[in-house]
PDB file of C-alpha atoms in Angstrom:
ATOM      1  CA  GLU A   1      -0.056   0.227  -0.154  1.00 82.00           C
ATOM      2  CA  GLU A   2       2.870   2.095   0.677  1.00 89.00           C
ATOM      3  CA  LEU A   3       3.965   2.094  -2.925  1.00 89.00           C
ATOM      4  CA  ASP A   4       0.898   2.650  -4.343  1.00 90.00           C
ATOM      5  CA  GLY A   5       0.431   6.046  -2.611  1.00 92.00           C
ATOM      6  CA  PHE A   6       4.040   7.154  -3.733  1.00 95.00           C
ATOM      7  CA  LEU A   7       2.947   5.766  -7.347  1.00 95.00           C
ATOM      8  CA  GLU A   8      -0.102   7.589  -6.964  1.00 95.00           C
ATOM      9  CA  HIS A   9       2.192  10.904  -5.797  1.00 96.00           C
ATOM     10  CA  LEU A  10       4.152  10.893  -8.576  1.00 97.00           C
ATOM     11  CA  ALA A  11       1.216  10.158 -10.711  1.00 97.00           C
ATOM     12  CA  ARG A  12      -0.255  14.051  -9.275  1.00 97.00           C
ATOM     13  CA  GLU A  13       2.877  15.457 -10.696  1.00 98.00           C
ATOM     14  CA  VAL A  14       1.480  14.885 -14.257  1.00 98.00           C
ATOM     15  CA  HIS A  15       0.213  18.123 -14.987  1.00 98.00           C
ATOM     16  CA  ASP A  16      -0.435  17.705 -18.765  1.00 98.00           C
ATOM     17  CA  PRO A  17      -4.447  17.088 -19.215  1.00 98.00           C
ATOM     18  CA  ASP A  18      -3.864  14.328 -21.806  1.00 98.00           C
ATOM     19  CA  LEU A  19      -1.762  12.499 -20.159  1.00 98.00           C
ATOM     20  CA  ARG A  20      -2.939  12.498 -16.825  1.00 98.00           C
ATOM     21  CA  ARG A  21      -6.175  11.443 -18.212  1.00 98.00           C
ATOM     22  CA  LEU A  22      -4.777   8.601 -19.770  1.00 98.00           C
ATOM     23  CA  LEU A  23      -2.541   7.905 -16.230  1.00 97.00           C
ATOM     24  CA  ASP A  24      -5.804   7.994 -14.414  1.00 97.00           C
ATOM     25  CA  SER A  25      -7.569   5.632 -16.764  1.00 97.00           C
ATOM     26  CA  PHE A  26      -4.653   3.075 -15.980  1.00 97.00           C
ATOM     27  CA  LEU A  27      -4.733   3.799 -11.919  1.00 96.00           C
ATOM     28  CA  LEU A  28      -8.359   4.505 -11.540  1.00 96.00           C
ATOM     29  CA  ASP A  29      -9.219   1.143 -12.684  1.00 97.00           C
ATOM     30  CA  GLY A  30      -9.335  -1.385  -9.964  1.00 95.00           C
ATOM     31  CA  SER A  31      -8.300  -4.497 -12.188  1.00 95.00           C
ATOM     32  CA  PHE A  32      -5.412  -3.049 -13.727  1.00 95.00           C
ATOM     33  CA  ARG A  33      -4.375  -1.779 -10.663  1.00 95.00           C
ATOM     34  CA  ALA A  34      -4.584  -4.991  -8.736  1.00 94.00           C
ATOM     35  CA  ASP A  35      -2.674  -6.648 -11.545  1.00 93.00           C
ATOM     36  CA  PHE A  36      -0.054  -4.195 -11.983  1.00 94.00           C
ATOM     37  CA  ARG A  37       0.400  -4.284  -7.598  1.00 93.00           C
ATOM     38  CA  ARG A  38       0.668  -8.284  -7.876  1.00 91.00           C
ATOM     39  CA  ALA A  39       3.008  -8.879 -11.280  1.00 89.00           C
ATOM     40  CA  PRO A  40       6.382  -9.528 -10.991  1.00 88.00           C
ATOM     41  CA  CYS A  41       8.971  -6.942 -13.169  1.00 87.00           C
ATOM     42  CA  THR A  42      10.752 -10.113 -14.674  1.00 80.00           C
ATOM     43  CA  ARG A  43      10.982 -13.905 -14.099  1.00 79.00           C
ATOM     44  CA  SER A  44      14.540 -14.625 -12.855  1.00 79.00           C
ATOM     45  CA  GLY A  45      15.912 -11.206 -13.175  1.00 76.00           C
ATOM     46  CA  HIS A  46      15.390  -8.055 -11.080  1.00 82.00           C
ATOM     47  CA  HIS A  47      12.413  -7.616  -9.144  1.00 81.00           C
ATOM     48  CA  ALA A  48      11.593 -11.398  -9.991  1.00 76.00           C
ATOM     49  CA  TYR A  49       9.166 -11.252  -7.345  1.00 88.00           C
ATOM     50  CA  LEU A  50       5.076 -10.660  -6.567  1.00 85.00           C
ATOM     51  CA  GLY A  51       4.787  -7.321  -6.594  1.00 89.00           C
ATOM     52  CA  GLY A  52       7.971  -6.190  -7.770  1.00 92.00           C
ATOM     53  CA  LEU A  53       6.521  -4.233 -10.880  1.00 93.00           C
ATOM     54  CA  ILE A  54       5.390  -1.939  -8.857  1.00 95.00           C
ATOM     55  CA  GLU A  55       8.226  -1.641  -6.562  1.00 92.00           C
ATOM     56  CA  HIS A  56      10.537  -1.408 -10.259  1.00 94.00           C
ATOM     57  CA  THR A  57       8.133   1.514 -11.512  1.00 96.00           C
ATOM     58  CA  VAL A  58       8.090   3.432  -8.598  1.00 96.00           C
ATOM     59  CA  ALA A  59      11.588   3.615  -8.098  1.00 96.00           C
ATOM     60  CA  VAL A  60      12.259   4.668 -12.374  1.00 97.00           C
ATOM     61  CA  ALA A  61       9.547   7.227 -12.073  1.00 98.00           C
ATOM     62  CA  THR A  62      11.275   8.908  -8.596  1.00 98.00           C
ATOM     63  CA  LEU A  63      14.178   8.926 -10.447  1.00 98.00           C
ATOM     64  CA  ALA A  64      12.474  10.477 -13.630  1.00 98.00           C
ATOM     65  CA  ALA A  65      11.008  12.874 -11.110  1.00 98.00           C
ATOM     66  CA  GLU A  66      14.646  13.720  -9.931  1.00 98.00           C
ATOM     67  CA  ALA A  67      15.888  13.832 -13.600  1.00 98.00           C
ATOM     68  CA  SER A  68      13.335  16.651 -14.084  1.00 98.00           C
ATOM     69  CA  ALA A  69      14.097  18.422 -11.708  1.00 98.00           C
ATOM     70  CA  LEU A  70      18.189  18.470 -12.382  1.00 98.00           C
ATOM     71  CA  HIS A  71      17.324  18.745 -16.019  1.00 98.00           C
ATOM     72  CA  PRO A  72      13.965  21.258 -16.339  1.00 97.00           C
ATOM     73  CA  ARG A  73      14.556  21.490 -20.234  1.00 98.00           C
ATOM     74  CA  LEU A  74      12.652  17.969 -19.957  1.00 98.00           C
ATOM     75  CA  ASN A  75       8.873  17.402 -20.644  1.00 98.00           C
ATOM     76  CA  SER A  76       8.816  15.996 -16.877  1.00 98.00           C
ATOM     77  CA  ASP A  77       5.188  15.210 -17.848  1.00 98.00           C
ATOM     78  CA  LEU A  78       6.276  12.818 -20.530  1.00 98.00           C
ATOM     79  CA  LEU A  79       8.660  11.542 -18.787  1.00 98.00           C
ATOM     80  CA  LEU A  80       6.776  10.770 -15.971  1.00 98.00           C
ATOM     81  CA  THR A  81       3.826   9.388 -17.437  1.00 98.00           C
ATOM     82  CA  ALA A  82       6.484   7.225 -19.735  1.00 98.00           C
ATOM     83  CA  ALA A  83       8.286   5.870 -16.228  1.00 98.00           C
ATOM     84  CA  ILE A  84       4.538   4.920 -14.652  1.00 98.00           C
ATOM     85  CA  LEU A  85       3.506   2.992 -17.856  1.00 98.00           C
ATOM     86  CA  HIS A  86       6.688   1.581 -19.262  1.00 97.00           C
ATOM     87  CA  ASP A  87       6.066  -2.082 -17.906  1.00 95.00           C
ATOM     88  CA  ALA A  88       2.488  -1.823 -17.739  1.00 94.00           C
ATOM     89  CA  GLY A  89       2.341  -4.657 -20.473  1.00 93.00           C
ATOM     90  CA  LYS A  90       3.986  -6.976 -17.708  1.00 91.00           C
ATOM     91  CA  ILE A  91       0.281  -7.476 -16.614  1.00 90.00           C
ATOM     92  CA  ARG A  92       0.233  -9.255 -20.151  1.00 87.00           C
ATOM     93  CA  GLU A  93       3.265 -10.983 -20.382  1.00 84.00           C
ATOM     94  CA  PHE A  94       2.903 -13.464 -17.287  1.00 81.00           C
ATOM     95  CA  ASP A  95       0.573 -16.078 -16.219  1.00 80.00           C
ATOM     96  CA  LEU A  96       0.634 -16.432 -12.259  1.00 77.00           C
ATOM     97  CA  GLY A  97       0.493 -19.597 -10.853  1.00 75.00           C
ATOM     98  CA  ALA A  98       2.652 -21.867  -9.076  1.00 69.00           C
ATOM     99  CA  ALA A  99       5.584 -20.373 -11.005  1.00 76.00           C
ATOM    100  CA  ILE A 100       6.002 -17.193 -13.119  1.00 80.00           C
ATOM    101  CA  GLU A 101       5.271 -18.475 -16.659  1.00 80.00           C
ATOM    102  CA  LEU A 102       5.242 -16.420 -20.354  1.00 80.00           C
ATOM    103  CA  SER A 103       1.711 -15.602 -21.797  1.00 81.00           C
ATOM    104  CA  GLU A 104       1.046 -16.364 -24.780  1.00 84.00           C
ATOM    105  CA  ALA A 105       1.059 -13.097 -25.770  1.00 81.00           C
ATOM    106  CA  GLY A 106       3.982 -12.544 -23.753  1.00 78.00           C
ATOM    107  CA  ALA A 107       5.750 -15.198 -25.394  1.00 75.00           C
ATOM    108  CA  LEU A 108       4.962 -14.152 -28.580  1.00 74.00           C
ATOM    109  CA  VAL A 109       5.568 -10.379 -28.638  1.00 79.00           C
ATOM    110  CA  GLY A 110       6.576  -9.537 -25.189  1.00 84.00           C
ATOM    111  CA  HIS A 111       6.086  -6.600 -22.695  1.00 89.00           C
ATOM    112  CA  VAL A 112       7.435  -3.796 -24.518  1.00 91.00           C
ATOM    113  CA  ALA A 113       4.730  -4.225 -27.347  1.00 90.00           C
ATOM    114  CA  LEU A 114       2.009  -5.522 -25.160  1.00 90.00           C
ATOM    115  CA  GLY A 115       2.504  -2.150 -23.168  1.00 93.00           C
ATOM    116  CA  ARG A 116       2.688   0.044 -26.234  1.00 94.00           C
ATOM    117  CA  GLU A 117      -0.539  -1.721 -27.126  1.00 95.00           C
ATOM    118  CA  LEU A 118      -2.322  -0.938 -23.619  1.00 95.00           C
ATOM    119  CA  VAL A 119      -1.260   2.577 -24.090  1.00 97.00           C
ATOM    120  CA  ALA A 120      -3.049   2.576 -27.389  1.00 96.00           C
ATOM    121  CA  GLU A 121      -6.478   0.781 -26.330  1.00 96.00           C
ATOM    122  CA  ARG A 122      -6.311   3.520 -23.295  1.00 97.00           C
ATOM    123  CA  ALA A 123      -6.092   6.322 -25.605  1.00 97.00           C
ATOM    124  CA  ALA A 124      -8.784   4.875 -27.845  1.00 97.00           C
ATOM    125  CA  ALA A 125     -11.269   4.619 -25.218  1.00 97.00           C
ATOM    126  CA  LEU A 126     -10.884   8.326 -24.337  1.00 96.00           C
ATOM    127  CA  GLY A 127     -11.251   9.683 -27.684  1.00 95.00           C
ATOM    128  CA  GLY A 128      -7.460   9.643 -28.432  1.00 90.00           C
ATOM    129  CA  LEU A 129      -4.953  11.960 -27.186  1.00 95.00           C
ATOM    130  CA  PRO A 130      -3.343  14.273 -29.807  1.00 97.00           C
ATOM    131  CA  PRO A 131      -1.098  12.377 -31.936  1.00 96.00           C
ATOM    132  CA  ASP A 132       2.111  13.773 -30.762  1.00 97.00           C
ATOM    133  CA  LYS A 133       1.694  13.134 -27.330  1.00 98.00           C
ATOM    134  CA  LEU A 134       0.858   9.532 -28.422  1.00 97.00           C
ATOM    135  CA  ASN A 135       3.963   9.153 -30.680  1.00 97.00           C
ATOM    136  CA  ALA A 136       5.856  10.501 -28.213  1.00 98.00           C
ATOM    137  CA  LEU A 137       4.935   8.439 -24.819  1.00 98.00           C
ATOM    138  CA  SER A 138       4.883   5.339 -27.594  1.00 97.00           C
ATOM    139  CA  HIS A 139       8.104   5.756 -28.497  1.00 97.00           C
ATOM    140  CA  CYS A 140       9.235   6.294 -25.080  1.00 97.00           C
ATOM    141  CA  ILE A 141       8.012   3.053 -23.823  1.00 96.00           C
ATOM    142  CA  LEU A 142       9.404   1.114 -27.173  1.00 95.00           C
ATOM    143  CA  GLY A 143      12.862   2.112 -26.543  1.00 96.00           C
ATOM    144  CA  HIS A 144      13.111   1.659 -22.332  1.00 95.00           C
ATOM    145  CA  HIS A 145      15.237  -1.045 -23.167  1.00 94.00           C
ATOM    146  CA  GLY A 146      17.852   0.569 -25.427  1.00 95.00           C
ATOM    147  CA  PRO A 147      17.386   2.522 -29.425  1.00 95.00           C
ATOM    148  CA  GLU A 148      17.817  -1.160 -30.906  1.00 92.00           C
ATOM    149  CA  GLY A 149      13.572  -1.682 -30.971  1.00 82.00           C
ATOM    150  CA  LEU A 150      13.165   1.763 -32.528  1.00 90.00           C
ATOM    151  CA  PRO A 151      13.006   3.269 -36.398  1.00 87.00           C
ATOM    152  CA  ALA A 152      16.528   4.155 -37.314  1.00 92.00           C
ATOM    153  CA  ARG A 153      17.562   2.750 -34.283  1.00 94.00           C
ATOM    154  CA  ARG A 154      17.801   5.794 -32.549  1.00 96.00           C
ATOM    155  CA  PHE A 155      15.873   8.047 -29.740  1.00 97.00           C
ATOM    156  CA  ARG A 156      14.276  10.669 -31.207  1.00 96.00           C
ATOM    157  CA  SER A 157      13.922  12.538 -27.713  1.00 97.00           C
ATOM    158  CA  PRO A 158      15.819  13.361 -24.392  1.00 98.00           C
ATOM    159  CA  GLU A 159      12.874  12.052 -22.645  1.00 98.00           C
ATOM    160  CA  ALA A 160      13.039   8.479 -24.221  1.00 98.00           C
ATOM    161  CA  LEU A 161      16.835   8.315 -23.359  1.00 98.00           C
ATOM    162  CA  ALA A 162      16.269   9.571 -20.084  1.00 98.00           C
ATOM    163  CA  LEU A 163      13.855   6.864 -19.671  1.00 98.00           C
ATOM    164  CA  TYR A 164      15.997   4.471 -21.044  1.00 98.00           C
ATOM    165  CA  ARG A 165      18.798   5.160 -18.653  1.00 98.00           C
ATOM    166  CA  LEU A 166      16.589   5.296 -15.490  1.00 98.00           C
ATOM    167  CA  ASN A 167      15.486   1.984 -16.115  1.00 96.00           C
ATOM    168  CA  ALA A 168      18.737   0.349 -16.678  1.00 95.00           C
ATOM    169  CA  VAL A 169      20.052   2.072 -13.563  1.00 96.00           C
ATOM    170  CA  ASP A 170      17.191   0.590 -11.122  1.00 93.00           C
ATOM    171  CA  ALA A 171      17.415  -2.965 -13.273  1.00 92.00           C
ATOM    172  CA  ALA A 172      21.352  -2.887 -12.446  1.00 91.00           C
ATOM    173  CA  VAL A 173      21.223  -1.627  -8.997  1.00 93.00           C
ATOM    174  CA  LYS A 174      18.318  -3.962  -7.953  1.00 91.00           C
ATOM    175  CA  GLY A 175      20.213  -7.010  -9.652  1.00 87.00           C
ATOM    176  CA  ALA A 176      22.839  -6.588  -8.265  1.00 91.00           C
ATOM    177  CA  LEU A 177      21.746  -6.294  -5.145  1.00 91.00           C
ATOM    178  CA  GLU A 178      19.398  -9.110  -5.540  1.00 86.00           C
ATOM    179  CA  HIS A 179      22.125 -11.376  -7.344  1.00 86.00           C
ATOM    180  CA  GLY A 180      25.428  -9.698  -6.341  1.00 87.00           C
ATOM    181  CA  LEU A 181      28.066  -8.594  -9.299  1.00 87.00           C
ATOM    182  CA  ASP A 182      29.037 -10.344 -11.861  1.00 75.00           C
TER     183      ASP A 182
END
């Protein structure tokens, strides 16, 4: 519940009305929220336990808020929204039972594509987002593991680059704390 409170606090820092409406459509959905709180972040890497996803998301979003304060030219609303939603596809990637298994969709396309799909679905249900905002958010989500999955293998925004680096920092540090340095 404490992590849930931090997540809500971070979401309240998003002031752009379109991005906030999109975030609210996720965070006010009880079913999504329950799945999000329960999901692991990975099967055997960092945050590989029930509840790991919200822990990782709060960490990345906190780093995003700090980076935005240090670099005021960053679009903090975009970066925070992307940080909160970057791994939303994890709720469709895994089947949770006695073991954490990949779902059929997770095995087929993975959490990055599933997350982009979730965001697009929510945006459409809201009557759409301005294309520039949806494209910028999608670019951040698609690039949060690096530029390899992006067109021309290049970041198009400092926010996408920042999300990639902040996500990597949390994953690497948590992985080292859980599994040691290799």
